[in-house]
Short mmCIF file of C-alpha atoms in Angstrom, two decimals:
data_model
loop_
_atom_site.label_atom_id
_atom_site.label_comp_id
_atom_site.label_asym_id
_atom_site.label_seq_id
_atom_site.Cartn_x
_atom_site.Cartn_y
_atom_site.Cartn_z
CA MET A 23 -71.35 -217.81 131.79
CA SER A 24 -67.59 -216.80 133.46
CA ASP A 25 -67.11 -213.54 135.24
CA ILE A 26 -65.87 -210.31 132.63
CA GLN A 27 -63.51 -208.69 133.58
CA ILE A 28 -62.65 -205.35 131.12
CA LEU A 29 -60.55 -201.89 131.82
CA ALA A 30 -61.58 -198.76 131.71
CA PRO A 31 -59.48 -195.94 130.71
CA ALA A 32 -59.74 -192.33 131.60
CA LYS A 33 -59.36 -188.75 128.96
CA VAL A 34 -57.58 -186.24 128.75
CA ASN A 35 -59.22 -182.97 126.49
CA LEU A 36 -56.16 -181.23 124.60
CA GLY A 37 -57.70 -178.01 124.52
CA LEU A 38 -62.16 -177.57 125.55
CA LYS A 39 -64.09 -174.83 123.77
CA VAL A 40 -67.35 -174.49 125.26
CA LEU A 41 -69.59 -172.19 122.96
CA PRO A 42 -73.24 -170.43 125.10
CA LYS A 43 -75.44 -172.77 125.70
CA ARG A 44 -78.09 -173.95 123.52
CA ALA A 45 -82.42 -173.35 123.09
CA ASP A 46 -81.93 -176.86 125.17
CA GLY A 47 -79.58 -176.13 127.90
CA PHE A 48 -76.65 -177.97 126.71
CA HIS A 49 -73.73 -176.61 125.18
CA ASN A 50 -71.59 -177.44 121.62
CA ILE A 51 -68.40 -177.99 122.83
CA GLU A 52 -64.65 -178.74 119.94
CA SER A 53 -62.34 -180.76 121.56
CA ILE A 54 -59.42 -183.31 121.52
CA PHE A 55 -60.25 -185.83 123.75
CA GLN A 56 -57.18 -188.67 123.80
CA THR A 57 -57.01 -192.14 126.31
CA VAL A 58 -54.78 -191.95 129.16
CA ARG A 59 -53.07 -194.99 130.81
CA LEU A 60 -54.68 -194.82 133.82
CA TYR A 61 -57.81 -197.11 134.13
CA ASP A 62 -60.82 -198.43 136.71
CA LYS A 63 -61.87 -201.89 136.51
CA LEU A 64 -64.38 -203.38 135.91
CA THR A 65 -65.72 -207.10 137.43
CA VAL A 66 -69.31 -207.95 135.42
CA SER A 67 -70.92 -211.26 136.88
CA VAL A 68 -74.62 -212.67 136.13
CA LEU A 69 -76.87 -212.82 138.69
CA PRO A 70 -80.17 -215.08 138.59
CA GLU A 71 -81.85 -212.60 139.36
CA LYS A 72 -83.88 -210.97 136.61
CA ASN A 73 -83.73 -207.11 135.75
CA THR A 74 -80.89 -206.05 138.44
CA CYS A 75 -77.80 -203.97 138.30
CA ALA A 76 -76.02 -204.35 141.82
CA VAL A 77 -72.67 -202.21 141.55
CA PHE A 78 -70.17 -202.84 144.28
CA ALA A 79 -67.21 -200.36 144.91
CA PRO A 80 -65.58 -200.96 147.74
CA GLY A 81 -63.44 -198.01 149.07
CA PHE A 82 -65.52 -195.40 146.72
CA ASN A 83 -67.88 -193.89 149.14
CA ASP A 84 -69.44 -191.14 146.54
CA LEU A 85 -71.23 -193.48 144.44
CA PRO A 86 -74.22 -192.59 144.23
CA ALA A 87 -76.99 -195.34 143.97
CA GLU A 88 -78.34 -193.83 140.92
CA ASN A 89 -75.14 -193.51 138.98
CA THR A 90 -73.74 -194.44 135.03
CA LEU A 91 -73.64 -198.09 135.28
CA THR A 92 -77.01 -197.82 136.61
CA LYS A 93 -78.29 -195.85 133.95
CA THR A 94 -76.68 -198.35 131.13
CA TYR A 95 -78.39 -200.85 132.40
CA SER A 96 -81.64 -199.39 132.59
CA SER A 97 -81.15 -197.30 128.95
CA PHE A 98 -79.78 -201.03 127.39
CA CYS A 99 -82.96 -203.17 128.67
CA SER A 100 -85.74 -200.93 127.76
CA LEU A 101 -83.94 -200.32 124.15
CA THR A 102 -83.32 -204.36 123.77
CA GLY A 103 -85.90 -206.28 126.11
CA CYS A 104 -83.63 -207.47 127.73
CA SER A 105 -82.97 -208.52 130.90
CA THR A 106 -80.39 -210.41 132.57
CA GLY A 107 -78.79 -208.91 135.94
CA VAL A 108 -75.56 -208.40 136.65
CA LYS A 109 -73.54 -207.91 139.45
CA ILE A 110 -70.35 -205.25 139.21
CA PHE A 111 -67.40 -205.05 141.42
CA LEU A 112 -65.78 -201.78 140.57
CA GLU A 113 -62.22 -201.07 141.82
CA LYS A 114 -62.33 -196.83 140.85
CA HIS A 115 -59.17 -195.59 139.95
CA ILE A 116 -60.01 -192.23 137.83
CA PRO A 117 -60.78 -189.84 140.74
CA SER A 118 -64.12 -188.74 140.45
CA GLY A 119 -64.92 -185.26 139.36
CA GLY A 120 -62.15 -184.70 138.01
CA GLY A 121 -62.54 -184.11 134.74
CA LEU A 122 -61.23 -187.39 133.01
CA GLY A 123 -64.50 -189.07 132.16
CA GLY A 124 -64.05 -192.11 134.29
CA GLY A 125 -68.09 -192.31 134.49
CA SER A 126 -68.70 -191.97 131.32
CA SER A 127 -65.71 -194.31 130.45
CA ASP A 128 -67.45 -197.13 132.95
CA ALA A 129 -70.89 -196.73 131.12
CA ALA A 130 -69.31 -197.35 127.62
CA TYR A 131 -67.26 -200.22 128.42
CA PHE A 132 -70.18 -201.87 130.88
CA LEU A 133 -71.59 -201.18 127.60
CA LYS A 134 -70.13 -202.86 125.45
CA VAL A 135 -70.19 -206.14 128.48
CA LEU A 136 -73.51 -205.78 128.29
CA ALA A 137 -74.56 -206.71 125.08
CA LYS A 138 -71.85 -209.27 125.09
CA ILE A 139 -73.67 -211.42 127.49
CA ASN A 140 -76.73 -210.99 125.89
CA LYS A 141 -75.63 -212.12 122.24
CA ILE A 142 -76.87 -208.27 120.94
CA ASP A 143 -74.63 -207.10 118.17
CA LEU A 144 -73.94 -203.27 120.23
CA SER A 145 -74.92 -201.43 116.35
CA SER A 146 -73.64 -197.39 116.25
CA GLU A 147 -77.81 -197.10 116.58
CA LEU A 148 -77.63 -198.94 119.91
CA ALA A 149 -74.78 -197.25 121.34
CA ASP A 150 -75.30 -193.59 120.75
CA LYS A 151 -79.15 -194.11 121.90
CA VAL A 152 -78.07 -195.55 125.36
CA ALA A 153 -74.84 -193.05 125.30
CA SER A 154 -77.48 -190.00 124.71
CA GLN A 155 -80.19 -190.63 127.95
CA VAL A 156 -76.05 -191.36 130.05
CA GLY A 157 -73.26 -188.74 129.35
CA SER A 158 -72.36 -186.63 126.97
CA ASP A 159 -68.20 -187.78 127.23
CA VAL A 160 -70.12 -191.65 126.67
CA PHE A 161 -70.17 -191.32 122.84
CA PHE A 162 -66.39 -190.35 122.82
CA PHE A 163 -65.61 -193.85 125.29
CA LEU A 164 -67.64 -196.11 122.58
CA HIS A 165 -66.47 -194.55 119.49
CA SER A 166 -62.64 -193.47 120.20
CA GLY A 167 -61.21 -196.72 118.77
CA GLU A 168 -59.04 -197.01 121.90
CA ASP A 169 -57.29 -201.00 122.22
CA GLN A 170 -55.06 -202.27 124.29
CA ASP A 171 -51.95 -201.57 121.94
CA LYS A 172 -53.33 -198.03 121.27
CA SER A 173 -54.19 -194.44 122.91
CA GLY A 174 -57.85 -194.06 121.69
CA CYS A 175 -58.13 -189.77 120.04
CA ALA A 176 -60.48 -187.88 118.31
CA VAL A 177 -62.06 -184.63 117.22
CA VAL A 178 -65.61 -184.03 119.67
CA THR A 179 -68.02 -181.59 118.73
CA GLY A 180 -71.60 -180.77 119.25
CA ARG A 181 -72.85 -181.72 123.06
CA GLY A 182 -70.13 -184.59 122.92
CA GLU A 183 -72.10 -186.75 120.21
CA PHE A 184 -70.11 -186.05 117.24
CA VAL A 185 -66.87 -188.05 117.85
CA ARG A 186 -64.24 -188.23 114.55
CA GLN A 187 -61.36 -190.33 115.48
CA ILE A 188 -58.08 -188.73 114.42
CA LEU A 189 -54.40 -191.21 114.14
CA PRO A 190 -53.10 -190.12 118.10
CA ARG A 191 -49.70 -189.95 118.63
CA ASN A 192 -47.52 -192.32 120.44
CA ASP A 193 -44.82 -190.19 121.43
CA LEU A 194 -46.43 -188.10 124.58
CA PHE A 195 -46.69 -188.87 128.00
CA PHE A 196 -48.75 -187.45 130.56
CA LEU A 197 -48.39 -186.09 133.67
CA LEU A 198 -51.74 -185.84 135.97
CA VAL A 199 -51.67 -183.92 139.10
CA PHE A 200 -55.24 -183.79 141.47
CA PRO A 201 -55.12 -181.60 143.23
CA GLY A 202 -57.82 -182.12 145.87
CA VAL A 203 -60.31 -180.01 144.90
CA HIS A 204 -64.06 -181.50 143.43
CA SER A 205 -65.95 -179.19 140.78
CA SER A 206 -69.08 -180.70 139.54
CA THR A 207 -70.21 -180.23 135.76
CA LYS A 208 -72.92 -177.99 136.62
CA GLU A 209 -71.12 -175.66 138.32
CA ALA A 210 -68.24 -175.56 136.13
CA TYR A 211 -70.65 -174.65 133.10
CA SER A 212 -72.62 -171.82 135.24
CA LEU A 213 -69.03 -170.91 135.32
CA VAL A 214 -68.56 -170.64 131.85
CA ASP A 215 -72.12 -168.93 131.57
CA LYS A 216 -71.63 -166.24 133.88
CA THR A 217 -68.37 -165.60 131.92
CA TYR A 218 -70.70 -165.15 128.75
CA GLU A 219 -73.38 -163.51 130.38
CA ALA A 220 -70.51 -160.15 131.38
CA GLY A 221 -68.87 -160.41 127.72
CA SER A 222 -65.82 -162.28 128.36
CA ILE A 223 -65.12 -164.28 125.10
CA LEU A 224 -61.47 -166.45 124.79
CA ASP A 225 -59.55 -166.64 122.24
CA CYS A 226 -59.79 -170.09 121.14
CA PRO A 227 -58.25 -172.15 118.18
CA ASN A 228 -61.00 -172.36 115.42
CA LEU A 229 -62.35 -176.24 115.03
CA ALA A 230 -60.17 -176.38 111.56
CA ASP A 231 -57.13 -175.85 113.63
CA LEU A 232 -56.99 -178.25 116.18
CA GLU A 233 -55.43 -181.73 114.74
CA THR A 234 -53.16 -179.08 113.50
CA ILE A 235 -52.20 -178.32 116.59
CA TYR A 236 -51.91 -181.38 117.60
CA ARG A 237 -49.37 -182.46 115.34
CA SER A 238 -47.36 -179.98 115.62
CA PRO A 239 -44.00 -180.15 118.75
CA VAL A 240 -45.64 -179.93 122.09
CA LYS A 241 -43.75 -177.29 122.95
CA ASP A 242 -45.64 -174.67 120.54
CA TRP A 243 -49.43 -176.12 121.28
CA THR A 244 -51.81 -172.90 121.65
CA PHE A 245 -54.54 -175.12 123.09
CA VAL A 246 -57.72 -173.35 125.06
CA ASN A 247 -59.64 -175.22 127.77
CA SER A 248 -62.34 -172.91 128.41
CA PHE A 249 -63.25 -173.96 131.91
CA THR A 250 -59.84 -173.36 133.03
CA SER A 251 -59.67 -169.68 133.51
CA ALA A 252 -63.32 -169.85 135.40
CA LEU A 253 -62.43 -172.64 137.64
CA LEU A 254 -58.93 -170.94 138.81
CA GLN A 255 -60.69 -167.91 140.50
CA LYS A 256 -62.59 -170.34 142.21
CA TYR A 257 -60.38 -172.99 143.43
CA PRO A 258 -56.56 -171.63 144.25
CA LYS A 259 -55.09 -174.95 144.49
CA ILE A 260 -55.95 -175.95 140.81
CA GLY A 261 -53.75 -172.91 139.41
CA LEU A 262 -51.07 -173.59 142.09
CA ALA A 263 -50.57 -177.33 141.21
CA LEU A 264 -51.03 -175.66 137.16
CA ARG A 265 -47.59 -173.88 138.23
CA ASP A 266 -45.94 -176.41 139.79
CA VAL A 267 -46.53 -178.89 136.94
CA LYS A 268 -45.09 -176.15 134.39
CA ASN A 269 -42.70 -176.24 136.70
CA SER A 270 -41.89 -179.28 136.69
CA GLY A 271 -40.53 -179.47 133.00
CA ALA A 272 -43.57 -179.91 130.97
CA LEU A 273 -43.99 -178.63 127.50
CA TRP A 274 -47.59 -178.08 128.09
CA ALA A 275 -49.64 -178.00 131.16
CA ASP A 276 -54.03 -177.22 130.95
CA MET A 277 -56.89 -179.00 133.55
CA SER A 278 -58.37 -180.86 132.24
CA GLY A 279 -62.18 -181.13 130.90
CA SER A 280 -64.27 -179.27 133.96
CA GLY A 281 -61.97 -180.00 136.34
CA ALA A 282 -60.12 -180.05 138.57
CA THR A 283 -57.10 -182.45 137.22
CA VAL A 284 -54.50 -180.77 136.11
CA PHE A 285 -51.83 -182.22 133.54
CA GLY A 286 -48.32 -181.81 132.09
CA VAL A 287 -46.93 -183.39 129.01
CA PHE A 288 -43.91 -184.98 128.17
CA GLU A 289 -42.41 -186.25 125.27
CA THR A 290 -39.41 -188.81 126.49
CA LYS A 291 -41.00 -191.26 129.62
CA GLN A 292 -37.85 -190.22 131.25
CA SER A 293 -38.74 -186.08 131.95
CA ALA A 294 -42.11 -187.37 133.28
CA GLU A 295 -40.86 -189.49 135.29
CA ASN A 296 -38.36 -186.74 136.68
CA ALA A 297 -41.00 -184.13 136.95
CA TYR A 298 -43.18 -186.64 138.71
CA SER A 299 -40.23 -186.86 141.38
CA LEU A 300 -40.51 -183.35 141.76
CA LEU A 301 -43.94 -183.30 142.43
CA LYS A 302 -44.82 -186.62 144.72
CA LYS A 303 -42.78 -184.37 147.51
CA SER A 304 -46.18 -181.02 147.15
CA TRP A 305 -48.90 -183.51 145.90
CA SER A 306 -49.30 -187.29 147.30
CA ASN A 307 -51.80 -187.55 144.14
CA CYS A 308 -50.38 -187.72 141.05
CA VAL A 309 -50.17 -190.13 138.45
CA ILE A 310 -47.38 -191.16 135.14
CA ALA A 311 -50.07 -192.25 132.76
#
C-alpha cells in the first residue's frame, strides 16, 4: 500500500466554561469548538513488522515516547485485533501546549487512516472507545464535520465526549498568537480548581445561549473562557498578547482552550492581514488561520 497523507486541523474554543471537578477527577465543560486553517501533516506508511508504531517528528523535540499517536495505535489494535505495523512521519505546525488540540487532532486523523489501512469500518462506537482512552478533545475531531470545503464546528459538553455539530460560519478569520508560554492542561485545570475552592465563580453564558452568541455579530460576543483569568495571573505574557491582539483591531480576542495561544477574530481577511502586519513586529510567532 502506498503512503497515506492527511492534514489534521487545529481548533479554537469560543467560550469555555469549566465546571467543578467531578467525582472521577474529570471536569465537565461547555464550549463551541471550531477548526481553523492551521494543520499538522501526517504521512503514514505500512511496515513489514507487526505490532509496531514508529513516529518520526523532525524538529519537534518535545514528543514523548508515549504520545497520542502511539496511544491511538495501541487502543485501536487492542479493540480490533489488528496488528499491522505503521510508520508515521509527522510535520508539526500546531504548537504543543497551545490549547489548539494538536495532539488530539493528530490522534483522530491517524485513527481514520488506521481504519482505512486495515479495512475496518470506523463506527462511532469504535471511534469513541479509542477517544475515551486517548484524550477528551479527540471526540470533537472525530465528529466535527470538518472537511476540505468547510470548517468543523460543534457545541461540546460533558468532558468532551458529547459533540453536537452546528453549521460553521464562513465569514470568520482567525489570527493566532503564540506568546511563548507552555501551559499544561493539568496545571490549567488545577488553577481553575483553586478559584472554585476560593469561592470565585465566573459569570459564563448559559449553555443554551452559546449558539445564539456564535451567530451574533462578533463585536457583540460575550463568550468567557474559565482558564483565561486563572492563567493571566501566572503568565503575564498571555495578557500582553491579548492586549496587543485587541489593539490590532480584532472584534473579539481570548485565549484558546487551556492556553496559551491567544487568538483574535475578524470578519474580513483584509482586517486580519492588517492586524498580522502589526503584530508580527512584536510577536514573531503568529499566523492567520
